[in-house]
JSON list of C-alpha atoms in Angstrom, two decimals:
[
{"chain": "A", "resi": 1, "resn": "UNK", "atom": "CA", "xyz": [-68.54, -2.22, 14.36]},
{"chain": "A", "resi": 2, "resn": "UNK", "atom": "CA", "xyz": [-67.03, -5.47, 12.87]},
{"chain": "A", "resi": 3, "resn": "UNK", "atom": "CA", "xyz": [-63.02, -4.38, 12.07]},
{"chain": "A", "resi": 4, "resn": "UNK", "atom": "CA", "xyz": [-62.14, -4.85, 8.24]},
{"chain": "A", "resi": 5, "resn": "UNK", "atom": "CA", "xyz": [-58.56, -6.06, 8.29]},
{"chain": "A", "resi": 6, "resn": "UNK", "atom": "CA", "xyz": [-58.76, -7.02, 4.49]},
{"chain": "A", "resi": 7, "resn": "UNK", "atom": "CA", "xyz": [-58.09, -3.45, 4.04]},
{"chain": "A", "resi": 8, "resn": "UNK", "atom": "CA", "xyz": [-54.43, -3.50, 4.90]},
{"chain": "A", "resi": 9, "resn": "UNK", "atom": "CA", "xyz": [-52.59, -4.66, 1.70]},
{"chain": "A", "resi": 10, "resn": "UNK", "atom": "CA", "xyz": [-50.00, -7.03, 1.73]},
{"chain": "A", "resi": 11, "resn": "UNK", "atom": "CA", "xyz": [-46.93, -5.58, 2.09]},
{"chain": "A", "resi": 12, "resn": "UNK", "atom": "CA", "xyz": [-44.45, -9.06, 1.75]},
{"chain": "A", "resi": 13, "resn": "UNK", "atom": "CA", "xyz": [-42.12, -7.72, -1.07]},
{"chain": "A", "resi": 14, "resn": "UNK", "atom": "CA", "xyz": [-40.95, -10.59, -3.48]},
{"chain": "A", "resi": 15, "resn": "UNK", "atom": "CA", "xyz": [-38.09, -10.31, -5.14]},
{"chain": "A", "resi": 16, "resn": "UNK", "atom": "CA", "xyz": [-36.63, -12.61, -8.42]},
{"chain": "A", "resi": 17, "resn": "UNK", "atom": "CA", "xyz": [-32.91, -12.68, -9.73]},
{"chain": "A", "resi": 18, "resn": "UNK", "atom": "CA", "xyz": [-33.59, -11.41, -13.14]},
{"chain": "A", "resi": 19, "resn": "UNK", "atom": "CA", "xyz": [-33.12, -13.63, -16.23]},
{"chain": "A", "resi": 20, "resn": "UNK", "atom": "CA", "xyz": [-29.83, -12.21, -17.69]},
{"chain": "A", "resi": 21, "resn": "UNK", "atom": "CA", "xyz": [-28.19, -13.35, -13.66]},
{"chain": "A", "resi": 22, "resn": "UNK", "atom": "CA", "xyz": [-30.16, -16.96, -14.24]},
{"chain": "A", "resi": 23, "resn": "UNK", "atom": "CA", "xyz": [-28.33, -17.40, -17.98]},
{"chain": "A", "resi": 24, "resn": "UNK", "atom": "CA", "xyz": [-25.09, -16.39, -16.48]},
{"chain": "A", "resi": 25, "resn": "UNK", "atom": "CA", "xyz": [-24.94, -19.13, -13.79]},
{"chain": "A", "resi": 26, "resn": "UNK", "atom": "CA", "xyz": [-26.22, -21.70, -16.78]},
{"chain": "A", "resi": 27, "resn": "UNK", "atom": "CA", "xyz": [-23.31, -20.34, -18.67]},
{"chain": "A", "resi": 28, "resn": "UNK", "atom": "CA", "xyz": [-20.78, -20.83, -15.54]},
{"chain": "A", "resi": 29, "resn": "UNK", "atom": "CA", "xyz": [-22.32, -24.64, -15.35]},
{"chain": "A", "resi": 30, "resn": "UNK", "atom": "CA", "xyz": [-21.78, -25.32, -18.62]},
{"chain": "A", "resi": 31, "resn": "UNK", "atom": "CA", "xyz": [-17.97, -23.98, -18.85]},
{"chain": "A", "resi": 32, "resn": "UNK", "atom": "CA", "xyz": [-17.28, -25.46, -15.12]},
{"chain": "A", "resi": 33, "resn": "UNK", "atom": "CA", "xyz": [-15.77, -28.99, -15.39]},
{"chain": "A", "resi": 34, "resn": "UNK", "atom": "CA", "xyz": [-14.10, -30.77, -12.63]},
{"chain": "A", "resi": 35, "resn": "UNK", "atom": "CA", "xyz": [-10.99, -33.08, -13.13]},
{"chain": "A", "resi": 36, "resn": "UNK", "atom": "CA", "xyz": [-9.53, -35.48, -10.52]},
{"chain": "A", "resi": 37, "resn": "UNK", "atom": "CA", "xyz": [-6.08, -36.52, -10.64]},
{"chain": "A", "resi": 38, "resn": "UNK", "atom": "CA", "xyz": [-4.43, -38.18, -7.67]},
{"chain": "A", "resi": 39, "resn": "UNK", "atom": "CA", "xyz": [-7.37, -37.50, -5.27]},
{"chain": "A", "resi": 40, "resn": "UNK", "atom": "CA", "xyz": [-6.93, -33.88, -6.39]},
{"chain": "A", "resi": 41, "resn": "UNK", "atom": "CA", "xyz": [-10.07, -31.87, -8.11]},
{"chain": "A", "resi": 42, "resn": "UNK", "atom": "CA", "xyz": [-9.05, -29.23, -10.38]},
{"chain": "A", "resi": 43, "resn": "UNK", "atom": "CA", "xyz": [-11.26, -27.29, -11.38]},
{"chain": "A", "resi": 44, "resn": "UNK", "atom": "CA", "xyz": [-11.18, -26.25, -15.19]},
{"chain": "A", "resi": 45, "resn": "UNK", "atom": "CA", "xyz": [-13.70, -22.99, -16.62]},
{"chain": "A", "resi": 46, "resn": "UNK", "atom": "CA", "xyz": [-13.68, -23.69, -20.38]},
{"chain": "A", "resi": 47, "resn": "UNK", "atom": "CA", "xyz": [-15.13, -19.84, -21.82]},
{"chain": "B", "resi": 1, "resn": "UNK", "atom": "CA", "xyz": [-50.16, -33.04, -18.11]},
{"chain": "B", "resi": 2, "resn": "UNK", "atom": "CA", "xyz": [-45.94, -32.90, -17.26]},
{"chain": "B", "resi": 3, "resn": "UNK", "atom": "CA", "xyz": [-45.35, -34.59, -13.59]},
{"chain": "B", "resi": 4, "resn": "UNK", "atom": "CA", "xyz": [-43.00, -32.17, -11.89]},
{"chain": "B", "resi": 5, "resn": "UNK", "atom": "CA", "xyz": [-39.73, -33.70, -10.59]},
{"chain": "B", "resi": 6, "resn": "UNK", "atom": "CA", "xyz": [-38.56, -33.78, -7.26]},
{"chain": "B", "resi": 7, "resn": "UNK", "atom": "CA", "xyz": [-35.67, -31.86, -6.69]},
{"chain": "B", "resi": 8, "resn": "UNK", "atom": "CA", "xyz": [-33.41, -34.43, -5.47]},
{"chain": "B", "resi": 9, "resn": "UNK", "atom": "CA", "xyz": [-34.47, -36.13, -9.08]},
{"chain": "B", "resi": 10, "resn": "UNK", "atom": "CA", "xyz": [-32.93, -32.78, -10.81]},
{"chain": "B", "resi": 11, "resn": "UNK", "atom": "CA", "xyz": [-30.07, -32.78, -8.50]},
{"chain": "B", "resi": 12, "resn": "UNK", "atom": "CA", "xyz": [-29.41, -36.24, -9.60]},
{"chain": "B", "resi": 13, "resn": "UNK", "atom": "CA", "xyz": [-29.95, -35.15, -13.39]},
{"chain": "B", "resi": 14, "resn": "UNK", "atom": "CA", "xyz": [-27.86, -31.99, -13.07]},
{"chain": "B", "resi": 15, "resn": "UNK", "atom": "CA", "xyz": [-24.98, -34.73, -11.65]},
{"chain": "B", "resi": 16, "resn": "UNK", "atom": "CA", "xyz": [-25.26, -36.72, -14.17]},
{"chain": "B", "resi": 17, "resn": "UNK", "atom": "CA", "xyz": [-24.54, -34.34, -16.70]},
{"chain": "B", "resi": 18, "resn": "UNK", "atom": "CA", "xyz": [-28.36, -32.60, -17.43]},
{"chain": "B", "resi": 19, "resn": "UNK", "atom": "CA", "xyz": [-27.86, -28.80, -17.69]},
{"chain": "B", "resi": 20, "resn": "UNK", "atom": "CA", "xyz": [-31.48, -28.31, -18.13]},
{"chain": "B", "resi": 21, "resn": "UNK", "atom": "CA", "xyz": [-32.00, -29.75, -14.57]},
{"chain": "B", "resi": 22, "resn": "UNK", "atom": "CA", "xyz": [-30.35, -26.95, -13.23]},
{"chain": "B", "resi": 23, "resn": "UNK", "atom": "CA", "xyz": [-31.99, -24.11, -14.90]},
{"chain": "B", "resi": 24, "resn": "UNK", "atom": "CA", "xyz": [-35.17, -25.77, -13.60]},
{"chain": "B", "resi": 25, "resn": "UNK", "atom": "CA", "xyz": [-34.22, -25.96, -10.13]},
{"chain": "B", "resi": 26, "resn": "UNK", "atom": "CA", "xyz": [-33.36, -22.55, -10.33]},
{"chain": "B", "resi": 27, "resn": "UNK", "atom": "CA", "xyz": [-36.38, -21.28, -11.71]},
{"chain": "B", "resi": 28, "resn": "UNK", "atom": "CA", "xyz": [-37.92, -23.46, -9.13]},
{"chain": "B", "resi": 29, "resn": "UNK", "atom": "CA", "xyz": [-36.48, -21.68, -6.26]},
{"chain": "B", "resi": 30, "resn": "UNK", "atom": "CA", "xyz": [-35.47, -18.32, -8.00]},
{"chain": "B", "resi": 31, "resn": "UNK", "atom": "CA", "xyz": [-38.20, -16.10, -6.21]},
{"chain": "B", "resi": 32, "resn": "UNK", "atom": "CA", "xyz": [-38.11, -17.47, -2.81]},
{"chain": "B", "resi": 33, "resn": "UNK", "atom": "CA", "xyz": [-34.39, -17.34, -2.56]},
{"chain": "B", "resi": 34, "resn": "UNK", "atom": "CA", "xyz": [-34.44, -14.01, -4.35]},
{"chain": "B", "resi": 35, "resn": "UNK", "atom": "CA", "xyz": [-37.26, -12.90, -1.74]},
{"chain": "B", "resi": 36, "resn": "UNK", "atom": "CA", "xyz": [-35.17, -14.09, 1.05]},
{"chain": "B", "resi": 37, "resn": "UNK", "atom": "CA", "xyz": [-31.90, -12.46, 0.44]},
{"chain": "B", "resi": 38, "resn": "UNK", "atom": "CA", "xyz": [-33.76, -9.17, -0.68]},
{"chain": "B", "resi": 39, "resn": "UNK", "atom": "CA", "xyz": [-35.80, -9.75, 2.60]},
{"chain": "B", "resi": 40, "resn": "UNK", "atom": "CA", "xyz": [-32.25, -9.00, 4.76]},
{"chain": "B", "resi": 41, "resn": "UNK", "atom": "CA", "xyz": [-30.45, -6.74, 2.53]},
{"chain": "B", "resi": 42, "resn": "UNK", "atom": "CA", "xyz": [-33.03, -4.41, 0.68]},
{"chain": "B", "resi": 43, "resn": "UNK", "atom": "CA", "xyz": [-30.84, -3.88, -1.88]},
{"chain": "B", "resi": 44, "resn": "UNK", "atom": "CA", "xyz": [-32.04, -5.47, -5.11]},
{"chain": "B", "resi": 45, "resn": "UNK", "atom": "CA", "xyz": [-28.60, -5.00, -6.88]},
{"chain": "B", "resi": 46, "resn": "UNK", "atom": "CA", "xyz": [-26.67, -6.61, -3.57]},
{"chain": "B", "resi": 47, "resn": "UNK", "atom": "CA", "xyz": [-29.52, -9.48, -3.84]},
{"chain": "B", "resi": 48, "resn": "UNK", "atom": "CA", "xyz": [-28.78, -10.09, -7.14]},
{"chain": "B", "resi": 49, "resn": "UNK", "atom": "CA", "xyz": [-25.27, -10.51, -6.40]},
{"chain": "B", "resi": 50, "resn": "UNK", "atom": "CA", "xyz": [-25.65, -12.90, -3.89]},
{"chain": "B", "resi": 51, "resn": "UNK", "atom": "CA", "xyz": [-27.95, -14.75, -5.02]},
{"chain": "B", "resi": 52, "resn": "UNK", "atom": "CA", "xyz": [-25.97, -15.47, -8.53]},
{"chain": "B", "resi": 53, "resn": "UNK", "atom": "CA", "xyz": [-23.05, -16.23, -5.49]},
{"chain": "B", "resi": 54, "resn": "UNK", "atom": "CA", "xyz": [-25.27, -18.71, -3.97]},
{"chain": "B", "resi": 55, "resn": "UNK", "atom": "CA", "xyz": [-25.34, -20.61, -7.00]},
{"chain": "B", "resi": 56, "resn": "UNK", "atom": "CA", "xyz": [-22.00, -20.48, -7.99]},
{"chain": "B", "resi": 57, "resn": "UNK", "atom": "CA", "xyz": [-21.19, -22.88, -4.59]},
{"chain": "B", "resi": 58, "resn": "UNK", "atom": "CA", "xyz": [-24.60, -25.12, -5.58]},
{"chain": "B", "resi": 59, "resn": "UNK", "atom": "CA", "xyz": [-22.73, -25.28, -8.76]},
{"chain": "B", "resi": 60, "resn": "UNK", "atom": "CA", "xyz": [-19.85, -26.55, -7.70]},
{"chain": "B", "resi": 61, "resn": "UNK", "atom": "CA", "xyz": [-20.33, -28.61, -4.95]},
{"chain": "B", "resi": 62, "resn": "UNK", "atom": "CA", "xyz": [-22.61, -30.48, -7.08]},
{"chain": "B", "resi": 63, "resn": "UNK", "atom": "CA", "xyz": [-19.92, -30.58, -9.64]},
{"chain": "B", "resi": 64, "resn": "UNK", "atom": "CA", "xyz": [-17.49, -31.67, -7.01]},
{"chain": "B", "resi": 65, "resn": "UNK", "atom": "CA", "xyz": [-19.62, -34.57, -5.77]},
{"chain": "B", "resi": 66, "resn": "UNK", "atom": "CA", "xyz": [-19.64, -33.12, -2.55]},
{"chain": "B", "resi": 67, "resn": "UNK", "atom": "CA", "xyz": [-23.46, -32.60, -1.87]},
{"chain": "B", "resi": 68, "resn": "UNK", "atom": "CA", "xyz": [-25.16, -35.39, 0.15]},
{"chain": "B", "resi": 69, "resn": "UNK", "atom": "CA", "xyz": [-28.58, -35.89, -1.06]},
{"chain": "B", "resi": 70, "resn": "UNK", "atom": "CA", "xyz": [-30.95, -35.89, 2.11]},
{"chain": "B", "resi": 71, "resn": "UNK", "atom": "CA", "xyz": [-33.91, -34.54, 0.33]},
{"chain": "B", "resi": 72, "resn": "UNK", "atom": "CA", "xyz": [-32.97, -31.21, 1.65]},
{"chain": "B", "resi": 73, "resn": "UNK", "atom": "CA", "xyz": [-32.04, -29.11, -1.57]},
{"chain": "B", "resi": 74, "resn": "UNK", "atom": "CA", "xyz": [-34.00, -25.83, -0.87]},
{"chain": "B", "resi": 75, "resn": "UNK", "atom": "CA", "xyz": [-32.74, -25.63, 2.98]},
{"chain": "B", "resi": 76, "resn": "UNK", "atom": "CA", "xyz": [-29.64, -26.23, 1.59]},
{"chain": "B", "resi": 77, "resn": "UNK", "atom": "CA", "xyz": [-29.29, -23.77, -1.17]},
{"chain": "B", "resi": 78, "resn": "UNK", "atom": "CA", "xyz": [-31.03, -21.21, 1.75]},
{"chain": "B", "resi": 79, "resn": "UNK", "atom": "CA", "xyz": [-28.22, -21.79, 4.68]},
{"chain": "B", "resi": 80, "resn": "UNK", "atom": "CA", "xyz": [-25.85, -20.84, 1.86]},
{"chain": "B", "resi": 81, "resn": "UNK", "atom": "CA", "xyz": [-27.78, -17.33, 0.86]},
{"chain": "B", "resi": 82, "resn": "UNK", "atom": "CA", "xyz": [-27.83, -16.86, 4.61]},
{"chain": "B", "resi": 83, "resn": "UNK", "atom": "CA", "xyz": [-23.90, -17.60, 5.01]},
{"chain": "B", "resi": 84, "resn": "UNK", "atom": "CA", "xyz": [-23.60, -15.22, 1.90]},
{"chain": "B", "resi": 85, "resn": "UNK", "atom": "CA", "xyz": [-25.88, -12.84, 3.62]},
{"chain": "B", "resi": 86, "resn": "UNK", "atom": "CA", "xyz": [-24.13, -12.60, 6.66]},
{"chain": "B", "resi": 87, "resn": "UNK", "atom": "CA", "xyz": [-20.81, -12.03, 4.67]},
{"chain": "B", "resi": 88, "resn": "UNK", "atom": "CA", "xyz": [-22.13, -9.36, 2.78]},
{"chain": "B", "resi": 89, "resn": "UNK", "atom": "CA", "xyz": [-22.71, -7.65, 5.99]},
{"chain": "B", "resi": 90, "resn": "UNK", "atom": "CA", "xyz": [-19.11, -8.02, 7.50]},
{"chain": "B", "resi": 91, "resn": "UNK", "atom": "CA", "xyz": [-17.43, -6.61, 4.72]},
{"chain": "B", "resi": 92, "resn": "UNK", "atom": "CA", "xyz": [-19.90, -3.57, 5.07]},
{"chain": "B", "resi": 93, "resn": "UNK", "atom": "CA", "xyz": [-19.05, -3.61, 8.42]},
{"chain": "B", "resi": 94, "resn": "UNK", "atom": "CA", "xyz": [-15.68, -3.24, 7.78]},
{"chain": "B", "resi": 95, "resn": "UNK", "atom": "CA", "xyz": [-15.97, -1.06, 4.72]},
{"chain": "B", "resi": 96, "resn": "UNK", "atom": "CA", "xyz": [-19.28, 0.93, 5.29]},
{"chain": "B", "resi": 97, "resn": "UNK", "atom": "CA", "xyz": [-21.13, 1.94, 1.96]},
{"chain": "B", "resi": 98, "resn": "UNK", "atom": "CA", "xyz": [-21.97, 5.41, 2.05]},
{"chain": "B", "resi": 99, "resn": "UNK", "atom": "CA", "xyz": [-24.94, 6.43, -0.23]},
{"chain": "B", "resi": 100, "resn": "UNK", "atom": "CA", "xyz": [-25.92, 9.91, -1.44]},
{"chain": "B", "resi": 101, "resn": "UNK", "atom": "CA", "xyz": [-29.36, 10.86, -1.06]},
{"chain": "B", "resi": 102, "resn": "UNK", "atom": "CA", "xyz": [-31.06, 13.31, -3.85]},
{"chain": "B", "resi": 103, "resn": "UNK", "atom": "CA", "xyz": [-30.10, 16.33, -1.47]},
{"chain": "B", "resi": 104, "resn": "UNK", "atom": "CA", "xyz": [-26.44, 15.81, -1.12]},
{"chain": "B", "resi": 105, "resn": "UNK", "atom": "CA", "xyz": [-24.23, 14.33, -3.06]},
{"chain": "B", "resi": 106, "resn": "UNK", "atom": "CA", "xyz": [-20.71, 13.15, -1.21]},
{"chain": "B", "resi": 107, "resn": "UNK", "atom": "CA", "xyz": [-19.03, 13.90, -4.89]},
{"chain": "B", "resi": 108, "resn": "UNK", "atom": "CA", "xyz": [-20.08, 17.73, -4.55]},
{"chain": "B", "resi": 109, "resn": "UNK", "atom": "CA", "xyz": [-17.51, 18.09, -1.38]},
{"chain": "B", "resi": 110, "resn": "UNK", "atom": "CA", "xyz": [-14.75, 15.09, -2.19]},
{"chain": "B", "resi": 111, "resn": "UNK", "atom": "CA", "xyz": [-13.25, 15.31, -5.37]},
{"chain": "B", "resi": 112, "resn": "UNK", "atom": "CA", "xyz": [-9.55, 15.20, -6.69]},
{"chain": "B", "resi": 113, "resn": "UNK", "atom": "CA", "xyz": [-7.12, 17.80, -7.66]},
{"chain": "B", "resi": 114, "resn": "UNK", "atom": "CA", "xyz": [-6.89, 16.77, -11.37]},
{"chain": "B", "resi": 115, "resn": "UNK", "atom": "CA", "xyz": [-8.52, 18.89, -14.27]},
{"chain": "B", "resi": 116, "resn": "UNK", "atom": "CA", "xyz": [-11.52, 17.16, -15.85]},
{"chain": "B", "resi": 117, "resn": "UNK", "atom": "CA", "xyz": [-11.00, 15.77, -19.16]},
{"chain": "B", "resi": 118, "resn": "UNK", "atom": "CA", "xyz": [-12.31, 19.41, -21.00]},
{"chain": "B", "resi": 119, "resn": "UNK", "atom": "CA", "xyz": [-10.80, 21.74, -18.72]},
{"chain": "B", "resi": 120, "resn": "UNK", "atom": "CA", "xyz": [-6.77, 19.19, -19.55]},
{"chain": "B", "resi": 121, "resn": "UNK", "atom": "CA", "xyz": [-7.60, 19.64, -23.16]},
{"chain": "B", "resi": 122, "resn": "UNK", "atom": "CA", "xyz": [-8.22, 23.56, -23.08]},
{"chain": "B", "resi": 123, "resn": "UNK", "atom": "CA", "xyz": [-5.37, 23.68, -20.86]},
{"chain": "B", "resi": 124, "resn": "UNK", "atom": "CA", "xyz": [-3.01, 21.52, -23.07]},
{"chain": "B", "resi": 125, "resn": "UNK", "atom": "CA", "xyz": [-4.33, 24.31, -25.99]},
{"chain": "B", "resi": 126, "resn": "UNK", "atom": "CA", "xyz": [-3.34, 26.89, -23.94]},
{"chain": "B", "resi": 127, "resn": "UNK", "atom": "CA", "xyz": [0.00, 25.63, -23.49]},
{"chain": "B", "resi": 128, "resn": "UNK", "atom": "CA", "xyz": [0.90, 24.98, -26.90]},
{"chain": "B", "resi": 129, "resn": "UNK", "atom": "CA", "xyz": [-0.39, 28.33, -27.95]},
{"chain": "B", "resi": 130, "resn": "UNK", "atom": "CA", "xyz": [2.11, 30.46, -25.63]},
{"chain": "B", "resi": 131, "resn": "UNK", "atom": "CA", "xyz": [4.45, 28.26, -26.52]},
{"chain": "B", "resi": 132, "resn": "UNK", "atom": "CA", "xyz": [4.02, 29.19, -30.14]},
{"chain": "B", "resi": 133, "resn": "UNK", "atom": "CA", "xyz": [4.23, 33.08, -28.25]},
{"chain": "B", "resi": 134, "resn": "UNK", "atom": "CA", "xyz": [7.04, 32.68, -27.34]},
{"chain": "B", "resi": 135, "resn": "UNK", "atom": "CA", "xyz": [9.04, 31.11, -30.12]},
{"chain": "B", "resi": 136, "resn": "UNK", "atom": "CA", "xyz": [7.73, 34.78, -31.46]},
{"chain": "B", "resi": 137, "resn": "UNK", "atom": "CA", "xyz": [10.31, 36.66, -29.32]},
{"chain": "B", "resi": 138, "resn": "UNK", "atom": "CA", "xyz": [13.20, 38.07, -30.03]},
{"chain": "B", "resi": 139, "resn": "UNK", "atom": "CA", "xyz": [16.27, 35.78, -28.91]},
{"chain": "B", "resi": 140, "resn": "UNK", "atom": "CA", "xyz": [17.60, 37.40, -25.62]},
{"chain": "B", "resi": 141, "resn": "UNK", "atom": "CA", "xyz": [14.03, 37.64, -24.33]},
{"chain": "B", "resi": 142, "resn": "UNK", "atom": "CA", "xyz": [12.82, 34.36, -25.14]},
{"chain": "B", "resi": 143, "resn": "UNK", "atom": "CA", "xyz": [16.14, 32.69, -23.57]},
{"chain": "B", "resi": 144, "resn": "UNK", "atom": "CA", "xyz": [15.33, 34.88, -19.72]},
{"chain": "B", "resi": 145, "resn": "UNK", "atom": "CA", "xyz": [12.00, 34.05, -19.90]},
{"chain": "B", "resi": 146, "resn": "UNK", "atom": "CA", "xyz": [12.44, 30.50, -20.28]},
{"chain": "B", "resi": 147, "resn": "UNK", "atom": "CA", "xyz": [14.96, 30.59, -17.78]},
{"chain": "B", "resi": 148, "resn": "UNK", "atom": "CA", "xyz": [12.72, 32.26, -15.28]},
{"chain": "B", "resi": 149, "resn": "UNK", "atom": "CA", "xyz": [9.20, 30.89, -16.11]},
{"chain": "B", "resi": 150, "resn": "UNK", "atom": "CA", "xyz": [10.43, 27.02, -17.07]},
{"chain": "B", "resi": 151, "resn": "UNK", "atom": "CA", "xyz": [13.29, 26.51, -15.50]},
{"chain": "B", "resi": 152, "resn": "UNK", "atom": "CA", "xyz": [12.32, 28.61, -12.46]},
{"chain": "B", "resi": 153, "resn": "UNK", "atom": "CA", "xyz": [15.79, 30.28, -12.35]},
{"chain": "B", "resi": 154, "resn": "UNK", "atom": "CA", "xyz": [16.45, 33.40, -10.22]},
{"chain": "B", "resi": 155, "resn": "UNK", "atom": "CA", "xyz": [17.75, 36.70, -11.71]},
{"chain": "B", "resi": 156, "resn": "UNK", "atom": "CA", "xyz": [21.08, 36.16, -10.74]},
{"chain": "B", "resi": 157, "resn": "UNK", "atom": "CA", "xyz": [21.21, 32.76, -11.85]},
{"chain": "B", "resi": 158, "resn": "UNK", "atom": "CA", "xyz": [19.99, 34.04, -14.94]},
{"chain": "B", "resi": 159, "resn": "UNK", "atom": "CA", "xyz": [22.51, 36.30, -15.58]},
{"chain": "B", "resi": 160, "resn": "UNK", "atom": "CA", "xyz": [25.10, 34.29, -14.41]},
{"chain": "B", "resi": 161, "resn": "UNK", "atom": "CA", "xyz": [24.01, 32.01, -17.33]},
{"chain": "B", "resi": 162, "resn": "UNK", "atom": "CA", "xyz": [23.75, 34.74, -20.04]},
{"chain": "B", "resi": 163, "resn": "UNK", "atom": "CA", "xyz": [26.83, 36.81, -18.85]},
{"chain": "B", "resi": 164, "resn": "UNK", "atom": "CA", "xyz": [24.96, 39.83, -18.74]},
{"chain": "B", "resi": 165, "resn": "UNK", "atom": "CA", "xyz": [23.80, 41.47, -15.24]},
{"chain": "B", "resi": 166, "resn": "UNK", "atom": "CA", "xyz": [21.19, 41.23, -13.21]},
{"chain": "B", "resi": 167, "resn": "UNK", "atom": "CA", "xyz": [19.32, 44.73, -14.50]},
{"chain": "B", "resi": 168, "resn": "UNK", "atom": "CA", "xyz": [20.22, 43.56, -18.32]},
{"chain": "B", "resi": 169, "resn": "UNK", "atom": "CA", "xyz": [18.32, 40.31, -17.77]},
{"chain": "B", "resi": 170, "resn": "UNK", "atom": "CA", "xyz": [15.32, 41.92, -15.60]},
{"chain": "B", "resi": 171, "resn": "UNK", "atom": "CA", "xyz": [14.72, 44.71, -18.00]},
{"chain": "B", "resi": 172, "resn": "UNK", "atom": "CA", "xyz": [14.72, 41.60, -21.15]},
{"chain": "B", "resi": 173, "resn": "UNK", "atom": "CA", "xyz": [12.39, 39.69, -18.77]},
{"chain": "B", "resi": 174, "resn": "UNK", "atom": "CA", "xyz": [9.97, 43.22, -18.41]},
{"chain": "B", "resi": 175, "resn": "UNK", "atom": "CA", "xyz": [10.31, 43.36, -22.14]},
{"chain": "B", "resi": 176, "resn": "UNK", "atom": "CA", "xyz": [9.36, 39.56, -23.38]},
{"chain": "B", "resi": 177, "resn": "UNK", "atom": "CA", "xyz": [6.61, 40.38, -21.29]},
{"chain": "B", "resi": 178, "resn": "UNK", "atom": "CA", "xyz": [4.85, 43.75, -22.81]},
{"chain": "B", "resi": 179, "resn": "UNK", "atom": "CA", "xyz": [6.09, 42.09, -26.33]},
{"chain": "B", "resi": 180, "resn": "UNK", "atom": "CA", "xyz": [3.99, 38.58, -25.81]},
{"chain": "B", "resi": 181, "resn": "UNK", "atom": "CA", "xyz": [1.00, 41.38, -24.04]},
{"chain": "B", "resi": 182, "resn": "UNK", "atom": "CA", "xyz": [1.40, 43.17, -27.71]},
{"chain": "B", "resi": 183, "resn": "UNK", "atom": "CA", "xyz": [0.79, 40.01, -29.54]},
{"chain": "B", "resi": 184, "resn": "UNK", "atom": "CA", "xyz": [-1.69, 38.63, -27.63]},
{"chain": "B", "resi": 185, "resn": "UNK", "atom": "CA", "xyz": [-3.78, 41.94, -28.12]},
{"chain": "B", "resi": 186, "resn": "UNK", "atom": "CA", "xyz": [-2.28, 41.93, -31.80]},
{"chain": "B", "resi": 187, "resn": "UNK", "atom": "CA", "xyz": [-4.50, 38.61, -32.65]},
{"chain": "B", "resi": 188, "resn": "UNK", "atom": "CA", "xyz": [-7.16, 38.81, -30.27]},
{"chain": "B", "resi": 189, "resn": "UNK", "atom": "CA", "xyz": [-6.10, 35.56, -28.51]},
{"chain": "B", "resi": 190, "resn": "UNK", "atom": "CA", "xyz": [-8.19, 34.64, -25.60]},
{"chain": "B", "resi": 191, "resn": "UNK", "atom": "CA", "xyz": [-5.32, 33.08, -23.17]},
{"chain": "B", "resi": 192, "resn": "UNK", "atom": "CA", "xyz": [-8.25, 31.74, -19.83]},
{"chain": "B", "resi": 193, "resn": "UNK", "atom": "CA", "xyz": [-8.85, 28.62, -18.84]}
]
């Protein structure tokens, strides 16, 4: 008798970073700014 | 219809100062990174964590100017979740994580010596009530008792202090004692911790 392998559910777990970690890292973008002086980068987090 | 921009287009944005090309990119790639990470750690706290530490270097090496674009964002922003990954497991490695399970709780047999923040306070009330005994003594008593109980003094010590002898300051000591006994069951004061 023909096998039914549809039977066996998927069981791939996905996973997403939730939306409070996604407007943290815009948040650490925005305040991140990078200065060069002298062929040095500094880098300055403006909060 | 919106055409939906490459990703070395929103890296190129996101360099030149577009914010919003970021927080496309990472919606872009959000689940598949997320997936990834979770994939290796099965922890979706720990995945969280790394994956907002992922981001942080995309974030700045962009910033920096340091990324080369070679079309290659998403294998990019991957071999640094599996870097992070492999971190994450070191430093368990060298601290291990030890999780309670709903039958035993490591808390129930570690614990420290100090008094939980109820039992300090009854204990603090406890203290300032026989203190309030004692000021209730007569004089001689109060002064052995103090001596012996505060100051941890021997007898002799004692009555080397108070210039009276040794019997003199045991018998004042057995007396403070059956007097503060008298006033405890005087005003029904509950002395227990």
């Amino acid at each position: 008798m023909e096998k039914i392998y549809s039977d066996n559910p998927n069981k791939c777990k996905l996973a997403t970073a939730s939306q409070e970690t996604v407007n943290f890292l815009m948040s650490y973008s925005k305040s991140l700014q990078i200065i060069e002086c002298d062929n040095i980068q500094f880098e300055n987090n403006l909060n | 219809m919106e055409l939906q921009k490459d990703d070395s287009v929103l890296v190129k944005d996101y360099i030149n100062g577009n914010e919003k090309a970021l927080e496309i990119l990472i919606n872009r790639h959000n689940q598949r990174i997320s997936s990834f990470i979770y994939s290796k750690v099965l922890d979706r706290d720990v995945t969280e964590d790394i994956f907002q530490d992922t981001f942080i270097k995309v974030i700045r090496t962009l910033k920096k100017g340091s990324y080369s674009e070679e079309g290659k964002f998403l294998p990019w922003v991957m071999r640094i979740a599996h870097n992070l990954v492999i971190d994450h497991f070191r430093r368990n490695k060298r601290m291990p994580k030890f999780e309670g399970s709903e039958d035993f709780n490591i808390f129930s047999v570690i614990g420290d010596d100090k008094l939980n923040v109820e039992k300090q306070l009854i204990k603090d009330q406890i203290d300032s009530d026989l203190n309030s005994l004692i000021d209730e003594l007569p004089e001689d008593q109060k002064e052995v008792l103090l001596m012996r109980i505060y100051k941890d003094m021997s007898f002799k010590e004692i009555s080397e202090n108070t210039g009276v002898s040794i019997n003199t300051a045991l018998g004042r000591m057995r007396y403070a004692l059956i007097n503060l006994r008298k006033i405890i069951e005087k005003n029904n004061i509950v002395l227990t911790n």
